[in-house]
Amino acid sequence: MGIKNWLNTLLLKRVDQSIIEEDVLKYLYKNEEKNKTSNFQSINNELVFSEEQIDKSIQQLIKNQSIVNSNQSLLLEEKGRTAAIKLIRRHRIYEKYLSEKTGFSKSSWHHKAEEMEHALTDEEVNLMSKELGNPQFDPHGDPIPTKDGQLPKLKGISLSKIEHNCTVKVLHIEDEPKRVYKSIIKQGLHIGSIMTINFTSSVYATEGHALNFNKKDLENITVQVLKEEEEIPKGIVRLSLLKKGEKAVITGLSSECRGINRRRLLDLGFVKGSKISINMVSPLSDPTAYLIRETLIALRKEQTDMILIKKINNDAE
Amino acid sequence: MDKDSAIKSLLEEAAETRWEIGQEFHDKLSESIYQNAAHIADRTVIKEGQKENFNIDRTIDSIVTSPIWGFPIMFCVLAVVLWLTIIGSNYPSQFLAFLLLDNAYEWLRAFAIDLGTPWWLSGFLIDGVFLSLAWVISVMLPPMAIFFPLFTILEDLGYLPRIAFNLDALFRKSGAHGKQALTMSMGFGCNAAGVIATRIIDSPRERLIAIITNNFSLCNGRWPTQILLGTIFIGQMVPDSYQSLVSTASVIGVALLGIGLTFASSWALSKTFLKGEVSSFTLELPPYRKPRILQTIYTSLIDRTLIVLWRACVFAAPAGAVIWLVCNITIGDTSIANHLIYLMDNFGLLIGLNGVILLAYVLAIPANEIVIPTILMLTVMTAPITGYGSGDGVMFELDSLGNTHEVLVAGGWTLLTAINVMLFSLIHNPCSTTIYTIYKETNSVRWTTLASIGPVILGFIVCFVVAQIYYML
Amino acid sequence: MQNNTPSACDSCAHNPNTSLKRLGVEVENTDYVIALAGNPNTGKSTVFNSLTGLKQHTGNWPGKTVGRAEGGFMFNDNSYKIIDLPGTYSLMSTSEDEEIARNFILFGKPDVTIIVVDAGRLERNLNLVLQILEITDKAVLCLNLIDEAKRHNISVDERTLSKDLGIPVVATSAIRNVGIQELLKTVDDVAKGKIKCTPHRIKNVPKEIDKKVSKIQASIESLYPGLPNARWIAFRLLDGDEDIIKAIEEGEFINDK
């Protein structure tokens, strides 16, 4: 933190006091969710601001009754909690907006939302939310607090806690810290994917792809264990695994396929039940042209990862 | 019930229901529509036997997109198109120049003198407006009239989408769309037409990239400049037997540099200014169709050639007038042109050009075709050389390369000047027709400004760097 | 005394001619307005050219006709204005082409919409046809490129198709001028109401969703009685279509028939 502090001073970056206060509230709220206690030291370790700035904010928050200091630990009051939830709403709605309506890359959403959560007004966020169809989840799978401050709890458990063979559904991928998040998305894991876990061969696999996680990655992925009785879809793989000469039926689009991309694919007939096969591959090996509903349509590799299929036997038409 | 509140409650109800259904709605509706379609098609479409022609399509596809033949076929096709355009347009160009520049121009002048028109009026109208129009038409029309129909025939065949398919991986790396290969090729004919052609790219970010970078495709208004300078300056550096080889290589080098710049600037744009623009990829490969050659030629002449030519003329006519005026209106003892040249000369020399060249580029914004005639005219006006040209503000070109060389050297040109003019001709603002077209297509002052100013700044930087290196050597 | 001031009806926002004018279409001296819709690559522009005698460029490439081309023709002493809409696969995304096509059919209320389809690739083309039939009930299906389909050994049962879709179907090969006269006659009949269309409505929407759509549809119908495309507007509202929401707020959908 020292270097960042120093850089901030060097660049004479003026930080609005209210931003620090909001960040303190958000930190307290997140810790409260994890049943951890917070004090001045833990805040100072987490946030990038100087000690004086943080101290000043805490004093101010105590003064306006957003938080209280009891037994060396800082606790949220109702007022502070409401403000924190509003902040989280602004953050998650904005991330959703970025994912649906802009072309910014996945790994930059969080950072942009961190800035905008302090700048947006509640009215702007409500409008944005309306335009997006009042979404319930942000693109990382986190629930979005409603207008009146209801924040549904995220269900499911951390992937690191699973120690037996089973099938799970990916609910949430934590976007902080960025380094861990990037390493997870590099594996091509999608929210909503069905993942099979086999401890005898220690393999995590979704949609035909084997995944390689380290311990930190596992902690940041939240999943829901699918019970045996529940319908566990079988044989679903990504379109990228289809080989020339094979035929398949589309079973759906991954929830990672968003906004205009999703609509275009649906409009072109990449819907559940469409038969698909490879017609030709570009000399540079990407894109691939698929024959779907009597038309040749070329898709890039990253798009074919978002289309889920089930292969069918050649003779069983 | 009050209408407004009824409308409000309807929208509330819809928003509420939308939240209940969630994101699934579009998916489910698309699915049902396709199911309906499949159901109806099953009942009504009767297929018999083998799909004969479909296999022909597949065979063609497997050849034109094959790892071995895909690229050679593509380069041959593009080379033939460009060759036919450049070589084929020479003759009609010469004919038009003979008609408009040599005959009609002289006839108009004689006619004006007969009428007793005051010198300033005939100068303004004939030497200014008419001459610049004649120049633009004779240089621009023939290559476009050859290039566009050829390109359109390839388009109608269904071959162009396959080119986009073959090259997409290259363009993807620089954040662009494979279809940009086509708008880029179109730019070799005319940048304005290339910009219009970006309509085939349906993803907003990639389309903007294609529009803004199209200027780096060396358009046919700039080919003659490259060929002229490549021949009389670069070719002269080597023994006679290598001359044509070296000069051709220098011109092709500039064109290839343009392609390189297209990729580099596409990449840079997608990482900076255009990072947040929405991006999506779809590429449909339509079935092959037999083109109807005659109709294609007719319609591509009407649709593309004449529209672009008309726009160019609209801009070139006033430009010709301005060129004549700045050369003939004097402040103090010297013309405005001389004042401007004097003002820009130091900056020009700093970046390895000179004041004449910079003024010519400012005056010739409407059309790259008139850059060389303007430079020659301005040079003769300012340099200590006589016996060329026909007066202040009257653009001209010389039949003999040696004479052109002589005039330019008298104007202070060196090898550096020639190299930098070739570079600057590639890397400068688009012509006004293209700028206007960019504005029409993007409807945004921001992107139009970026597309216009960006290349000039880059051009200055490149010329400056080259000049410094040249001085050091 | 002659009254030269425009009547209230001419300037009222709900007169279809006013919305046509707003969409940039001059309708003076025109009896009927026809829209020409279809997928890219179906020979739509060729149909346009054979109807009007104009020579618009026809490209073997999606998205060629950006913007709109207009032309006119006379048939049975009536003057027709025909608008060539951009070729699209759907009317549900948000691309510029689709917006132009959609807005024209919805707000321009053309007297007849000709939907051009590729007879050889009917299934794909029907996706758009079914969407258009949700918006307008006066349409003619132009089954184009029939000879090419024949070469591929594909034929289409026109009668069943017409029955299933609830609109007249005319087989054409516009490039050879085959079927154009019959197309003209059919368009004329639909425009004059001699042929009544009972267009197909999208079926097997999942039950829970269909129920909700019907509820919204009922609210729309009670607000604007007799609106022919209330269900489609309900679809668009549930899809969060900003244009449609705005149009409703501005009261665009009041039925004028």
mmCIF file of N, CA, C and O in Angstrom, chain A residues 91 94-95 98-100 102-114 139-140 175 181 256 258:
data_model
loop_
_atom_site.group_PDB
_atom_site.id
_atom_site.type_symbol
_atom_site.label_atom_id
_atom_site.label_comp_id
_atom_site.label_asym_id
_atom_site.label_seq_id
_atom_site.Cartn_x
_atom_site.Cartn_y
_atom_site.Cartn_z
ATOM 1 N N HIS A 91 -22.670 -0.559 -8.161
ATOM 2 C CA HIS A 91 -21.535 -1.283 -8.730
ATOM 3 C C HIS A 91 -22.005 -2.421 -9.643
ATOM 4 O O HIS A 91 -21.571 -2.556 -10.783
ATOM 5 N N TYR A 94 -23.913 -1.401 -12.781
ATOM 6 C CA TYR A 94 -23.005 -0.837 -13.785
ATOM 7 C C TYR A 94 -22.197 -1.936 -14.476
ATOM 8 O O TYR A 94 -21.986 -1.897 -15.680
ATOM 9 N N GLU A 95 -21.769 -2.929 -13.711
ATOM 10 C CA GLU A 95 -21.062 -4.061 -14.333
ATOM 11 C C GLU A 95 -21.965 -4.768 -15.345
ATOM 12 O O GLU A 95 -21.526 -5.147 -16.430
ATOM 13 N N LEU A 98 -22.107 -2.668 -18.403
ATOM 14 C CA LEU A 98 -20.894 -2.803 -19.221
ATOM 15 C C LEU A 98 -20.907 -4.106 -20.003
ATOM 16 O O LEU A 98 -20.521 -4.164 -21.166
ATOM 17 N N SER A 99 -21.384 -5.179 -19.341
ATOM 18 C CA SER A 99 -21.333 -6.482 -19.999
ATOM 19 C C SER A 99 -22.345 -6.581 -21.129
ATOM 20 O O SER A 99 -22.111 -7.265 -22.119
ATOM 21 N N GLU A 100 -23.477 -5.893 -20.997
ATOM 22 C CA GLU A 100 -24.538 -6.047 -22.001
ATOM 23 C C GLU A 100 -24.440 -5.027 -23.126
ATOM 24 O O GLU A 100 -24.761 -5.319 -24.264
ATOM 25 N N THR A 102 -21.768 -2.628 -23.815
ATOM 26 C CA THR A 102 -20.512 -2.082 -24.326
ATOM 27 C C THR A 102 -19.589 -3.221 -24.745
ATOM 28 O O THR A 102 -19.879 -4.392 -24.517
ATOM 29 N N GLY A 103 -18.466 -2.866 -25.293
ATOM 30 C CA GLY A 103 -17.520 -3.879 -25.741
ATOM 31 C C GLY A 103 -16.297 -3.995 -24.849
ATOM 32 O O GLY A 103 -15.307 -4.591 -25.252
ATOM 33 N N PHE A 104 -16.350 -3.404 -23.658
ATOM 34 C CA PHE A 104 -15.186 -3.502 -22.769
ATOM 35 C C PHE A 104 -14.937 -4.953 -22.377
ATOM 36 O O PHE A 104 -15.860 -5.747 -22.276
ATOM 37 N N SER A 105 -13.672 -5.281 -22.150
ATOM 38 C CA SER A 105 -13.343 -6.675 -21.877
ATOM 39 C C SER A 105 -13.755 -7.037 -20.453
ATOM 40 O O SER A 105 -13.822 -6.196 -19.571
ATOM 41 N N LYS A 106 -13.987 -8.323 -20.293
ATOM 42 C CA LYS A 106 -14.436 -8.902 -19.034
ATOM 43 C C LYS A 106 -13.611 -8.434 -17.841
ATOM 44 O O LYS A 106 -14.134 -8.109 -16.784
ATOM 45 N N SER A 107 -12.289 -8.416 -18.026
ATOM 46 C CA SER A 107 -11.437 -8.143 -16.877
ATOM 47 C C SER A 107 -11.413 -6.662 -16.516
ATOM 48 O O SER A 107 -10.859 -6.288 -15.496
ATOM 49 N N SER A 108 -11.996 -5.811 -17.361
ATOM 50 C CA SER A 108 -11.960 -4.388 -17.018
ATOM 51 C C SER A 108 -13.263 -3.904 -16.387
ATOM 52 O O SER A 108 -13.356 -2.764 -15.943
ATOM 53 N N TRP A 109 -14.297 -4.767 -16.361
ATOM 54 C CA TRP A 109 -15.592 -4.332 -15.813
ATOM 55 C C TRP A 109 -15.462 -3.872 -14.371
ATOM 56 O O TRP A 109 -15.956 -2.819 -13.989
ATOM 57 N N HIS A 110 -14.816 -4.722 -13.564
ATOM 58 C CA HIS A 110 -14.787 -4.461 -12.136
ATOM 59 C C HIS A 110 -14.131 -3.112 -11.852
ATOM 60 O O HIS A 110 -14.650 -2.290 -11.109
ATOM 61 N N HIS A 111 -12.990 -2.895 -12.474
ATOM 62 C CA HIS A 111 -12.242 -1.676 -12.236
ATOM 63 C C HIS A 111 -13.067 -0.436 -12.601
ATOM 64 O O HIS A 111 -13.101 0.542 -11.859
ATOM 65 N N LYS A 112 -13.743 -0.519 -13.761
ATOM 66 C CA LYS A 112 -14.563 0.617 -14.184
ATOM 67 C C LYS A 112 -15.714 0.855 -13.210
ATOM 68 O O LYS A 112 -16.048 1.989 -12.889
ATOM 69 N N ALA A 113 -16.313 -0.240 -12.760
ATOM 70 C CA ALA A 113 -17.445 -0.117 -11.837
ATOM 71 C C ALA A 113 -16.980 0.454 -10.500
ATOM 72 O O ALA A 113 -17.712 1.188 -9.838
ATOM 73 N N GLU A 114 -15.755 0.121 -10.092
ATOM 74 C CA GLU A 114 -15.218 0.671 -8.851
ATOM 75 C C GLU A 114 -15.207 2.192 -8.893
ATOM 76 O O GLU A 114 -15.415 2.854 -7.889
ATOM 77 N N PRO A 139 -22.812 -9.776 -13.952
ATOM 78 C CA PRO A 139 -22.200 -10.758 -14.856
ATOM 79 C C PRO A 139 -21.274 -11.765 -14.164
ATOM 80 O O PRO A 139 -20.905 -12.761 -14.762
ATOM 81 N N HIS A 140 -20.920 -11.497 -12.904
ATOM 82 C CA HIS A 140 -20.087 -12.480 -12.202
ATOM 83 C C HIS A 140 -20.930 -13.480 -11.423
ATOM 84 O O HIS A 140 -20.388 -14.366 -10.785
ATOM 85 N N ASP A 175 -14.581 -11.501 -8.632
ATOM 86 C CA ASP A 175 -13.738 -10.723 -9.550
ATOM 87 C C ASP A 175 -12.599 -10.006 -8.838
ATOM 88 O O ASP A 175 -11.915 -9.193 -9.429
ATOM 89 N N TYR A 181 -8.899 -13.640 -10.691
ATOM 90 C CA TYR A 181 -10.027 -13.632 -11.613
ATOM 91 C C TYR A 181 -9.553 -13.903 -13.043
ATOM 92 O O TYR A 181 -10.125 -14.714 -13.765
ATOM 93 N N GLU A 256 -22.573 -16.705 -20.653
ATOM 94 C CA GLU A 256 -21.494 -15.743 -20.881
ATOM 95 C C GLU A 256 -21.654 -15.038 -22.236
ATOM 96 O O GLU A 256 -20.946 -14.093 -22.528
ATOM 97 N N ARG A 258 -23.438 -12.607 -24.252
ATOM 98 C CA ARG A 258 -24.317 -11.540 -23.782
ATOM 99 C C ARG A 258 -24.672 -10.536 -24.863
ATOM 100 O O ARG A 258 -24.085 -10.526 -25.927
#
